[in-house]
Amino acid sequence: MAAYFLVKGEQTVKGRITINGAKNSAVALLPAALLTEEKVKIDNLPQITDIDKLLDIMRSLGASVSSPGGRCLCIDGANVDRFAPPGPLVNQLRASYYLMGSLLGRFGRVEIPMPGGCDLGPRPIDQHIKGFTAMGASVEVGHGLVKVNTNGLRGAHIYLDVVSVGATINIMLAAVKAEGRTVIENAAREPEIVDVANFLNAMGAQVRGAGTDIIKIQGVKKLYAVEHSVIPDRIEAGTFMIAAAATGGDVVVEGVIPKHLEPVTAKLKEVGADVELGPDFISVKSRNGLTSCDVKTFPYPGFPTDLQPHMMVLLTKAPGISLVTENVFERRFCHIDELRKMGARITLEGRTAIIEGGRSLSSAPLRAMDLRGGAAFIIAGLMAGGDTIVGNIKYIDRGYERIEERFQEVGVSVQRFEEGEN
Ligand code: UD1
């Protein structure tokens, strides 16, 4: 039965919330664990459906997964003996593409369906393939399947044509056990890439420069057991920070790395919120009203595309014209039609949304179309007059752990119902 959220309107986000482990790190760390035959322990994993699905795929390849409790999982890849993950599972999540790099590193070959994930416009994997090919792999793409074969991977010099998180991590995974040195130029610099590099290095890999645009990897013969804790999720943190500013509230997000949130704190200050940083927390307090501003998404350290919908929702309240330009995913605008149903005045010109702010939103039945847009609808519902229903929440559950309970922690009413219940 399809579930939905009922969001009570005109509420204020207030309180403290401890941020979970980063989805985008976790979905790369788990496949990376298959690069060794030894046991790997990963802590601070978020409990989200993308992780459940990824673990199902890893089990289907022969990995055994046990839970010593809490948010910790032990992965034993000793018996992994398959290099062709099953299609129906792989199709359900984007991050399954990291199995390409990790299975290539482990077996020198992989057969995998084209990855699924949210529809944000075209999401090619040509840069991943370019990297594997440069390392000596032969890649065949056809009938929805990617087949990669090698006679042993060799280090290579790879210049990425576009800054891609997925390609950077995937090439890193394939390169750690390749023969010789790999250099990735024009690499993405996201904190999740640094987290994966730290994990690999703790296993015995030699990755240098993660977090800059040149990553150098000296291949090693073997990787070993490791224990690792996932970094905090900057997108979950940003969601609650924006929600507080948008609802005239006051929130402290705890257990974060404030540096990772610099582009978000800078924007929130620009719209008129009071933002204070501590060593591992950020407080966001809304002052009198909001100021319009322009937002341009870019790869890290630019403003994250994953918080673009949330920021757009906030800007519907800021008097004046705001421009939101999406530079990462060309069609990441499917939330606009739903926001218009709530009375938002937004027009789209190419990659730029023009928001005529200063209007109150009113409740409407909404359907989440993707993970982050869906979470932004909850913020819109909190701002609106009346109660808002957000349907299709399977998208939101992919990447936010029980988001309704998290919003309840900061004092607002967001309830989950199954269809027919209420
Ligand atoms: C990752 C994140 C996602 C985030 C995005 C951008 C994960 C699991 N997902 O997605 O939450 O929104 O980074 O920060 O970590 N591109 C190509 N060819 C390629 C690869 C990418 O043209 O081979 C393009 C994409 O279409 C897009 C841009 O590069 O326009 C950036 O994509 P990329 O950084 O690869 O995003 P993902 O890794 O899919």
Short mmCIF file of C-alpha atoms and ligand atoms in Angstrom, two decimals:
data_model
loop_
_atom_site.label_atom_id
_atom_site.label_comp_id
_atom_site.label_asym_id
_atom_site.label_seq_id
_atom_site.Cartn_x
_atom_site.Cartn_y
_atom_site.Cartn_z
CA MET A 1 0.00 0.00 0.00
CA ALA A 2 1.40 3.43 -0.90
CA ALA A 3 2.34 5.59 2.05
CA TYR A 4 2.05 9.35 2.30
CA PHE A 5 2.90 12.16 4.71
CA LEU A 6 0.41 14.53 6.27
CA VAL A 7 2.19 17.80 6.99
CA LYS A 8 0.50 20.28 9.33
CA GLY A 9 0.82 23.81 7.99
CA GLU A 10 2.09 27.05 9.54
CA GLN A 11 4.49 25.34 11.88
CA THR A 12 7.89 26.41 13.11
CA VAL A 13 10.93 24.15 13.16
CA LYS A 14 12.57 24.54 16.58
CA GLY A 15 15.00 22.42 18.55
CA ARG A 16 18.15 20.36 18.28
CA ILE A 17 18.79 17.43 15.96
CA THR A 18 21.76 15.10 15.61
CA ILE A 19 22.60 14.41 11.99
CA ASN A 20 22.87 10.85 10.60
CA GLY A 21 25.64 9.36 8.48
CA ALA A 22 25.92 10.56 4.88
CA LYS A 23 23.90 8.60 2.33
CA ASN A 24 26.24 9.44 -0.53
CA SER A 25 29.26 8.20 1.42
CA ALA A 26 27.56 5.08 2.71
CA VAL A 27 26.42 3.95 -0.75
CA ALA A 28 30.03 4.05 -1.96
CA LEU A 29 31.65 2.60 1.17
CA LEU A 30 29.56 -0.58 1.08
CA PRO A 31 30.59 -1.59 -2.47
CA ALA A 32 34.17 -0.54 -1.60
CA ALA A 33 34.10 -3.12 1.19
CA LEU A 34 34.05 -5.85 -1.49
CA LEU A 35 37.58 -4.88 -2.55
CA THR A 36 38.94 -7.01 0.29
CA GLU A 37 38.30 -10.62 1.31
CA GLU A 38 38.73 -9.57 4.93
CA LYS A 39 36.02 -8.31 7.29
CA VAL A 40 34.99 -4.69 7.17
CA LYS A 41 33.05 -2.87 9.89
CA ILE A 42 31.20 0.32 8.99
CA ASP A 43 29.49 2.43 11.65
CA ASN A 44 27.11 5.40 11.52
CA LEU A 45 25.26 4.01 8.48
CA PRO A 46 21.93 5.73 7.80
CA GLN A 47 18.91 3.41 7.87
CA ILE A 48 17.48 4.17 4.44
CA THR A 49 16.04 2.03 1.67
CA ASP A 50 18.96 2.70 -0.72
CA ILE A 51 21.25 0.99 1.80
CA ASP A 52 18.82 -1.94 2.24
CA LYS A 53 18.75 -2.47 -1.52
CA LEU A 54 22.51 -2.21 -1.88
CA LEU A 55 22.97 -4.80 0.86
CA ASP A 56 20.52 -7.11 -0.93
CA ILE A 57 22.64 -6.82 -4.07
CA MET A 58 25.85 -7.49 -2.13
CA ARG A 59 24.30 -10.55 -0.46
CA SER A 60 23.21 -11.82 -3.88
CA LEU A 61 26.88 -11.70 -4.92
CA GLY A 62 27.88 -13.87 -1.95
CA ALA A 63 28.72 -11.26 0.72
CA SER A 64 27.58 -11.93 4.25
CA VAL A 65 26.32 -9.00 6.25
CA SER A 66 25.81 -9.02 10.00
CA SER A 67 24.73 -6.34 12.40
CA PRO A 68 26.49 -6.07 15.76
CA GLY A 69 23.80 -3.52 16.64
CA GLY A 70 22.91 0.13 16.19
CA ARG A 71 24.03 1.66 12.95
CA CYS A 72 26.97 -0.65 12.52
CA LEU A 73 27.33 -3.41 9.93
CA CYS A 74 30.03 -6.02 9.37
CA ILE A 75 30.61 -7.08 5.78
CA ASP A 76 32.44 -10.26 5.00
CA GLY A 77 33.24 -10.44 1.31
CA ALA A 78 35.35 -13.62 1.48
CA ASN A 79 32.73 -15.66 -0.38
CA VAL A 80 31.84 -13.12 -3.03
CA ASP A 81 32.20 -15.09 -6.24
CA ARG A 82 29.82 -13.40 -8.68
CA PHE A 83 30.52 -10.39 -10.86
CA ALA A 84 27.03 -9.93 -12.36
CA PRO A 85 24.62 -8.25 -9.92
CA PRO A 86 20.93 -8.99 -10.64
CA GLY A 87 19.13 -6.49 -12.86
CA PRO A 88 15.89 -5.86 -10.97
CA LEU A 89 17.81 -4.86 -7.82
CA VAL A 90 20.45 -2.79 -9.59
CA ASN A 91 17.82 -0.83 -11.50
CA GLN A 92 16.37 0.50 -8.28
CA LEU A 93 19.26 2.71 -7.25
CA ARG A 94 21.79 4.96 -8.86
CA ALA A 95 24.63 4.09 -6.51
CA SER A 96 24.68 0.48 -7.69
CA TYR A 97 27.13 1.84 -10.29
CA TYR A 98 29.84 1.73 -7.59
CA LEU A 99 29.75 -2.06 -7.94
CA MET A 100 31.39 -1.53 -11.34
CA GLY A 101 34.53 -0.08 -9.79
CA SER A 102 34.62 -2.44 -6.82
CA LEU A 103 33.93 -5.67 -8.75
CA LEU A 104 36.43 -4.61 -11.42
CA GLY A 105 38.99 -4.08 -8.68
CA ARG A 106 38.14 -7.45 -7.18
CA PHE A 107 37.66 -9.67 -10.27
CA GLY A 108 38.83 -7.63 -13.23
CA ARG A 109 35.37 -7.96 -14.77
CA VAL A 110 31.78 -6.96 -14.18
CA GLU A 111 28.40 -7.21 -15.90
CA ILE A 112 25.81 -4.81 -14.62
CA PRO A 113 22.55 -3.27 -15.86
CA MET A 114 22.53 0.50 -16.39
CA PRO A 115 21.94 2.05 -12.95
CA GLY A 116 18.54 3.47 -11.95
CA GLY A 117 17.89 6.33 -9.51
CA CYS A 118 15.99 9.61 -9.51
CA ASP A 119 15.03 11.13 -12.83
CA LEU A 120 17.00 14.39 -12.85
CA GLY A 121 17.41 14.52 -16.62
CA PRO A 122 20.02 12.57 -18.57
CA ARG A 123 22.51 10.84 -16.26
CA PRO A 124 25.11 9.27 -18.53
CA ILE A 125 28.02 7.19 -17.21
CA ASP A 126 30.38 7.93 -20.10
CA GLN A 127 33.04 9.37 -17.75
CA HIS A 128 33.05 6.19 -15.64
CA ILE A 129 33.49 4.18 -18.83
CA LYS A 130 36.17 6.53 -20.13
CA GLY A 131 38.13 5.93 -16.93
CA PHE A 132 37.84 2.12 -17.05
CA THR A 133 38.77 2.11 -20.74
CA ALA A 134 41.86 4.24 -20.10
CA MET A 135 42.88 1.62 -17.52
CA GLY A 136 42.82 -1.06 -20.18
CA ALA A 137 39.29 -2.40 -19.83
CA SER A 138 37.10 -3.27 -22.80
CA VAL A 139 33.59 -1.97 -22.27
CA GLU A 140 30.47 -3.08 -24.14
CA VAL A 141 27.17 -1.28 -23.60
CA GLY A 142 24.02 -2.74 -25.10
CA HIS A 143 20.55 -3.99 -24.26
CA GLY A 144 20.63 -2.01 -21.00
CA LEU A 145 23.73 -3.88 -19.81
CA VAL A 146 27.31 -2.72 -19.24
CA LYS A 147 29.92 -5.47 -19.67
CA VAL A 148 33.48 -4.66 -18.63
CA ASN A 149 36.38 -7.05 -19.13
CA THR A 150 40.09 -6.66 -18.47
CA ASN A 151 43.27 -8.64 -18.47
CA GLY A 152 44.24 -6.82 -15.30
CA LEU A 153 43.76 -3.08 -14.83
CA ARG A 154 46.68 -0.73 -15.39
CA GLY A 155 47.06 2.74 -13.89
CA ALA A 156 46.30 5.61 -16.30
CA HIS A 157 46.08 9.38 -16.56
CA ILE A 158 42.41 10.34 -16.80
CA TYR A 159 41.04 13.84 -17.36
CA LEU A 160 37.31 13.97 -16.59
CA ASP A 161 35.35 16.06 -19.13
CA VAL A 162 32.74 16.86 -16.47
CA VAL A 163 33.19 17.05 -12.73
CA SER A 164 31.43 13.88 -11.61
CA VAL A 165 31.14 12.49 -8.09
CA GLY A 166 30.20 9.04 -9.36
CA ALA A 167 32.98 8.81 -11.96
CA THR A 168 35.62 10.08 -9.53
CA ILE A 169 34.72 7.48 -6.89
CA ASN A 170 34.24 4.66 -9.39
CA ILE A 171 37.64 5.23 -11.01
CA MET A 172 39.20 5.45 -7.54
CA LEU A 173 37.66 2.08 -6.62
CA ALA A 174 38.93 0.45 -9.80
CA ALA A 175 42.40 2.01 -9.44
CA VAL A 176 43.33 1.09 -5.87
CA LYS A 177 44.35 -2.44 -6.88
CA ALA A 178 45.40 -1.68 -10.48
CA GLU A 179 48.99 -2.05 -11.51
CA GLY A 180 50.87 1.25 -11.31
CA ARG A 181 49.70 4.82 -10.83
CA THR A 182 46.39 6.40 -11.77
CA VAL A 183 45.88 10.16 -11.88
CA ILE A 184 42.35 11.59 -12.01
CA GLU A 185 42.33 15.20 -13.16
CA ASN A 186 39.30 17.49 -12.91
CA ALA A 187 38.13 15.19 -10.12
CA ALA A 188 35.08 16.06 -8.01
CA ARG A 189 35.95 17.39 -4.53
CA GLU A 190 32.90 16.39 -2.47
CA PRO A 191 33.50 15.46 1.21
CA GLU A 192 32.04 12.01 0.46
CA ILE A 193 34.96 11.39 -1.93
CA VAL A 194 37.39 12.21 0.88
CA ASP A 195 35.51 9.82 3.16
CA VAL A 196 35.81 6.99 0.63
CA ALA A 197 39.53 7.76 0.11
CA ASN A 198 40.13 7.68 3.88
CA PHE A 199 38.33 4.33 4.08
CA LEU A 200 40.41 2.89 1.22
CA ASN A 201 43.65 4.20 2.73
CA ALA A 202 42.77 2.62 6.08
CA MET A 203 42.43 -0.68 4.14
CA GLY A 204 45.98 -0.24 2.83
CA ALA A 205 45.33 1.69 -0.40
CA GLN A 206 47.46 4.64 -1.45
CA VAL A 207 45.14 7.43 -2.49
CA ARG A 208 46.44 11.01 -2.30
CA GLY A 209 44.77 14.31 -3.09
CA ALA A 210 41.10 13.42 -2.47
CA GLY A 211 39.26 16.69 -1.83
CA THR A 212 41.32 18.44 -4.52
CA ASP A 213 40.81 18.22 -8.28
CA ILE A 214 43.82 15.93 -8.79
CA ILE A 215 43.70 12.51 -7.17
CA LYS A 216 46.70 10.20 -7.42
CA ILE A 217 46.36 6.51 -6.71
CA GLN A 218 49.26 4.11 -6.48
CA GLY A 219 47.92 0.59 -6.94
CA VAL A 220 48.54 -2.02 -4.22
CA LYS A 221 48.28 -5.81 -4.38
CA LYS A 222 45.99 -6.37 -1.41
CA LEU A 223 43.55 -4.55 0.85
CA TYR A 224 42.84 -5.48 4.46
CA ALA A 225 40.19 -5.41 7.19
CA VAL A 226 39.06 -1.98 8.36
CA GLU A 227 36.71 -0.23 10.79
CA HIS A 228 35.25 3.06 9.66
CA SER A 229 32.56 5.53 10.68
CA VAL A 230 30.57 7.37 7.97
CA ILE A 231 30.85 11.19 7.93
CA PRO A 232 27.70 13.23 8.78
CA ASP A 233 25.19 13.88 6.03
CA ARG A 234 25.57 17.51 4.95
CA ILE A 235 22.37 17.28 2.89
CA GLU A 236 20.26 16.07 5.82
CA ALA A 237 21.79 18.87 7.94
CA GLY A 238 21.08 21.43 5.21
CA THR A 239 17.48 20.23 4.99
CA PHE A 240 16.81 21.09 8.64
CA MET A 241 18.78 24.34 8.45
CA ILE A 242 16.75 25.54 5.48
CA ALA A 243 13.53 24.30 7.10
CA ALA A 244 14.26 26.43 10.20
CA ALA A 245 14.98 29.55 8.14
CA ALA A 246 11.92 28.98 5.95
CA THR A 247 9.50 28.53 8.86
CA GLY A 248 10.72 31.40 11.06
CA GLY A 249 12.30 28.85 13.39
CA ASP A 250 15.45 28.13 15.29
CA VAL A 251 17.41 24.90 14.97
CA VAL A 252 20.75 23.49 16.06
CA VAL A 253 22.09 20.70 13.84
CA GLU A 254 24.57 18.68 15.85
CA GLY A 255 27.29 16.20 14.94
CA VAL A 256 28.08 17.96 11.64
CA ILE A 257 31.31 19.10 10.00
CA PRO A 258 30.54 22.83 9.59
CA LYS A 259 33.13 23.24 6.81
CA HIS A 260 31.06 20.87 4.61
CA LEU A 261 28.08 23.21 4.95
CA GLU A 262 29.82 26.49 4.08
CA PRO A 263 27.92 27.06 0.82
CA VAL A 264 24.64 26.55 2.68
CA THR A 265 25.49 28.72 5.70
CA ALA A 266 26.64 31.50 3.34
CA LYS A 267 23.28 31.42 1.49
CA LEU A 268 21.25 31.32 4.68
CA LYS A 269 23.09 34.39 5.97
CA GLU A 270 22.36 36.08 2.64
CA VAL A 271 18.62 35.48 3.01
CA GLY A 272 18.74 37.03 6.46
CA ALA A 273 19.06 34.15 8.93
CA ASP A 274 21.41 34.27 11.92
CA VAL A 275 23.89 31.43 11.56
CA GLU A 276 26.41 30.44 14.20
CA LEU A 277 29.05 27.76 13.83
CA GLY A 278 30.52 25.64 16.59
CA PRO A 279 33.15 22.92 16.34
CA ASP A 280 30.54 20.28 15.43
CA PHE A 281 27.24 22.12 15.31
CA ILE A 282 25.51 24.92 13.43
CA SER A 283 22.64 26.99 14.74
CA VAL A 284 20.23 28.72 12.38
CA LYS A 285 17.82 31.30 13.74
CA SER A 286 15.47 33.21 11.55
CA ARG A 287 15.35 36.97 12.05
CA ASN A 288 12.66 39.33 10.78
CA GLY A 289 11.62 38.05 7.39
CA LEU A 290 13.64 36.76 4.47
CA THR A 291 15.54 38.55 1.71
CA SER A 292 15.45 37.35 -1.90
CA CYS A 293 18.70 36.09 -3.38
CA ASP A 294 20.14 34.19 -6.32
CA VAL A 295 21.36 30.61 -6.06
CA LYS A 296 23.58 28.80 -8.55
CA THR A 297 24.25 25.12 -8.00
CA PHE A 298 27.76 23.82 -8.66
CA PRO A 299 29.88 20.84 -7.71
CA TYR A 300 31.39 21.13 -4.20
CA PRO A 301 32.33 23.61 -2.79
CA GLY A 302 29.49 25.28 -4.72
CA PHE A 303 25.89 25.29 -3.51
CA PRO A 304 24.73 21.63 -3.63
CA THR A 305 22.21 20.67 -6.28
CA ASP A 306 20.75 18.29 -3.68
CA LEU A 307 19.50 21.31 -1.68
CA GLN A 308 18.28 23.32 -4.66
CA PRO A 309 14.59 22.33 -4.26
CA HIS A 310 14.62 23.15 -0.53
CA MET A 311 16.15 26.57 -1.18
CA MET A 312 13.61 27.25 -3.91
CA VAL A 313 10.80 26.54 -1.45
CA LEU A 314 12.32 28.97 1.05
CA LEU A 315 12.65 31.66 -1.61
CA THR A 316 8.91 31.56 -2.39
CA LYS A 317 8.54 33.40 0.94
CA ALA A 318 11.27 36.02 0.37
CA PRO A 319 9.76 39.23 -1.10
CA GLY A 320 11.23 40.15 -4.50
CA ILE A 321 12.66 38.14 -7.35
CA SER A 322 15.10 35.29 -6.77
CA LEU A 323 16.87 33.36 -9.51
CA VAL A 324 17.81 29.71 -9.00
CA THR A 325 20.15 28.34 -11.67
CA GLU A 326 20.71 24.60 -11.85
CA ASN A 327 24.14 23.89 -13.31
CA VAL A 328 24.56 20.22 -12.35
CA PHE A 329 21.43 18.38 -13.57
CA GLU A 330 19.69 20.05 -16.48
CA ARG A 331 16.17 18.81 -15.69
CA ARG A 332 16.18 18.98 -11.92
CA PHE A 333 13.08 21.15 -11.80
CA CYS A 334 10.18 18.72 -11.57
CA HIS A 335 9.26 20.13 -8.14
CA ILE A 336 8.22 23.43 -9.74
CA ASP A 337 4.83 22.24 -11.04
CA GLU A 338 3.91 20.92 -7.60
CA LEU A 339 4.96 24.18 -5.90
CA ARG A 340 2.80 26.11 -8.37
CA LYS A 341 -0.17 24.07 -7.13
CA MET A 342 0.52 25.63 -3.72
CA GLY A 343 0.37 29.13 -5.20
CA ALA A 344 4.09 29.66 -5.79
CA ARG A 345 4.92 31.96 -8.71
CA ILE A 346 7.82 30.31 -10.49
CA THR A 347 8.70 30.43 -14.16
CA LEU A 348 11.45 28.53 -15.87
CA GLU A 349 13.82 29.93 -18.47
CA GLY A 350 16.31 27.33 -19.57
CA ARG A 351 18.26 26.30 -16.50
CA THR A 352 17.06 29.23 -14.39
CA ALA A 353 13.93 29.34 -12.27
CA ILE A 354 12.56 32.81 -11.61
CA ILE A 355 10.79 32.98 -8.29
CA GLU A 356 8.43 35.82 -7.48
CA GLY A 357 8.63 35.58 -3.73
CA GLY A 358 6.79 37.05 -0.80
CA ARG A 359 3.68 34.94 -1.33
CA SER A 360 2.11 32.58 1.16
CA LEU A 361 1.79 28.98 0.06
CA SER A 362 -1.45 27.12 0.51
CA SER A 363 -1.83 23.40 1.05
CA ALA A 364 -2.27 21.05 -1.92
CA PRO A 365 -1.93 17.33 -2.54
CA LEU A 366 1.64 16.81 -3.78
CA ARG A 367 3.55 13.86 -5.19
CA ALA A 368 7.27 13.44 -4.61
CA MET A 369 9.02 12.97 -7.95
CA ASP A 370 12.50 12.50 -6.58
CA LEU A 371 14.29 12.17 -3.27
CA ARG A 372 15.35 15.75 -2.54
CA GLY A 373 12.37 17.43 -4.20
CA GLY A 374 10.14 15.24 -2.02
CA ALA A 375 11.84 16.44 1.17
CA ALA A 376 11.48 20.04 -0.01
CA PHE A 377 7.69 19.48 -0.26
CA ILE A 378 7.62 18.75 3.47
CA ILE A 379 9.20 22.17 4.11
CA ALA A 380 6.64 23.73 1.75
CA GLY A 381 3.88 21.96 3.69
CA LEU A 382 5.16 23.34 7.01
CA MET A 383 5.09 26.88 5.54
CA ALA A 384 1.65 26.56 3.94
CA GLY A 385 -1.78 27.43 5.26
CA GLY A 386 -3.69 24.16 5.84
CA ASP A 387 -2.54 20.56 5.84
CA THR A 388 -0.50 19.21 2.93
CA ILE A 389 -0.39 15.64 1.73
CA VAL A 390 2.87 14.46 0.20
CA GLY A 391 2.48 11.20 -1.71
CA ASN A 392 4.93 8.86 -3.43
CA ILE A 393 7.20 9.04 -0.40
CA LYS A 394 9.17 5.96 -1.35
CA TYR A 395 11.51 8.44 -3.03
CA ILE A 396 12.07 10.29 0.24
CA ASP A 397 12.68 7.05 2.17
CA ARG A 398 15.49 6.21 -0.25
CA GLY A 399 17.74 8.83 1.28
CA TYR A 400 16.25 10.26 4.48
CA GLU A 401 15.93 8.03 7.51
CA ARG A 402 12.34 8.20 8.85
CA ILE A 403 12.13 11.87 7.97
CA GLU A 404 8.75 12.29 9.68
CA GLU A 405 10.25 11.30 13.05
CA ARG A 406 13.16 13.64 12.44
CA PHE A 407 10.80 16.55 11.83
CA GLN A 408 8.84 15.58 14.95
CA GLU A 409 12.12 15.89 16.89
CA VAL A 410 12.22 19.55 15.91
CA GLY A 411 8.70 20.19 17.07
CA VAL A 412 6.54 19.94 13.94
CA SER A 413 3.80 17.53 12.95
CA VAL A 414 4.65 15.35 9.95
CA GLN A 415 2.85 12.01 10.06
CA ARG A 416 3.17 8.91 7.95
CA PHE A 417 -0.01 7.14 6.82
CA GLU A 418 -0.68 4.19 4.61
CA GLU A 419 -3.21 4.83 1.82
CA GLY A 420 -6.71 4.39 3.21
CA GLU A 421 -5.60 5.11 6.77
CA ASN A 422 -6.32 8.44 8.57
C1 UD1 B 1 26.00 12.27 -7.06
C2 UD1 B 1 25.09 12.15 -5.88
C3 UD1 B 1 23.86 13.03 -6.05
C4 UD1 B 1 24.27 14.46 -6.37
C5 UD1 B 1 25.27 14.50 -7.51
C6 UD1 B 1 25.82 15.89 -7.75
C7 UD1 B 1 25.49 9.91 -5.12
C8 UD1 B 1 25.00 8.51 -5.02
N1 UD1 B 1 24.69 10.77 -5.74
O1 UD1 B 1 25.29 11.78 -8.19
O2 UD1 B 1 23.12 13.00 -4.84
O3 UD1 B 1 23.11 15.18 -6.75
O4 UD1 B 1 26.38 13.63 -7.24
O5 UD1 B 1 26.38 16.40 -6.58
O6 UD1 B 1 26.54 10.25 -4.62
N2 UD1 B 1 27.87 13.20 -15.89
C9 UD1 B 1 28.19 12.89 -17.21
N3 UD1 B 1 28.85 11.71 -17.44
C10 UD1 B 1 29.19 10.85 -16.45
C11 UD1 B 1 28.84 11.16 -15.12
C12 UD1 B 1 28.17 12.36 -14.88
O7 UD1 B 1 27.91 13.65 -18.12
O8 UD1 B 1 29.78 9.80 -16.73
C13 UD1 B 1 27.15 14.47 -15.61
C14 UD1 B 1 25.77 14.23 -15.01
O9 UD1 B 1 24.80 14.01 -15.99
C15 UD1 B 1 25.57 15.52 -14.25
C16 UD1 B 1 26.98 15.88 -13.78
O10 UD1 B 1 27.87 15.14 -14.60
O11 UD1 B 1 25.11 16.52 -15.11
C17 UD1 B 1 27.27 15.53 -12.33
O12 UD1 B 1 26.91 14.18 -12.09
P1 UD1 B 1 27.59 13.29 -10.96
O13 UD1 B 1 28.45 14.15 -10.09
O14 UD1 B 1 28.21 12.12 -11.62
O15 UD1 B 1 26.33 12.81 -10.13
P2 UD1 B 1 26.06 11.40 -9.52
O16 UD1 B 1 27.36 10.75 -9.14
O17 UD1 B 1 25.10 10.66 -10.38
#
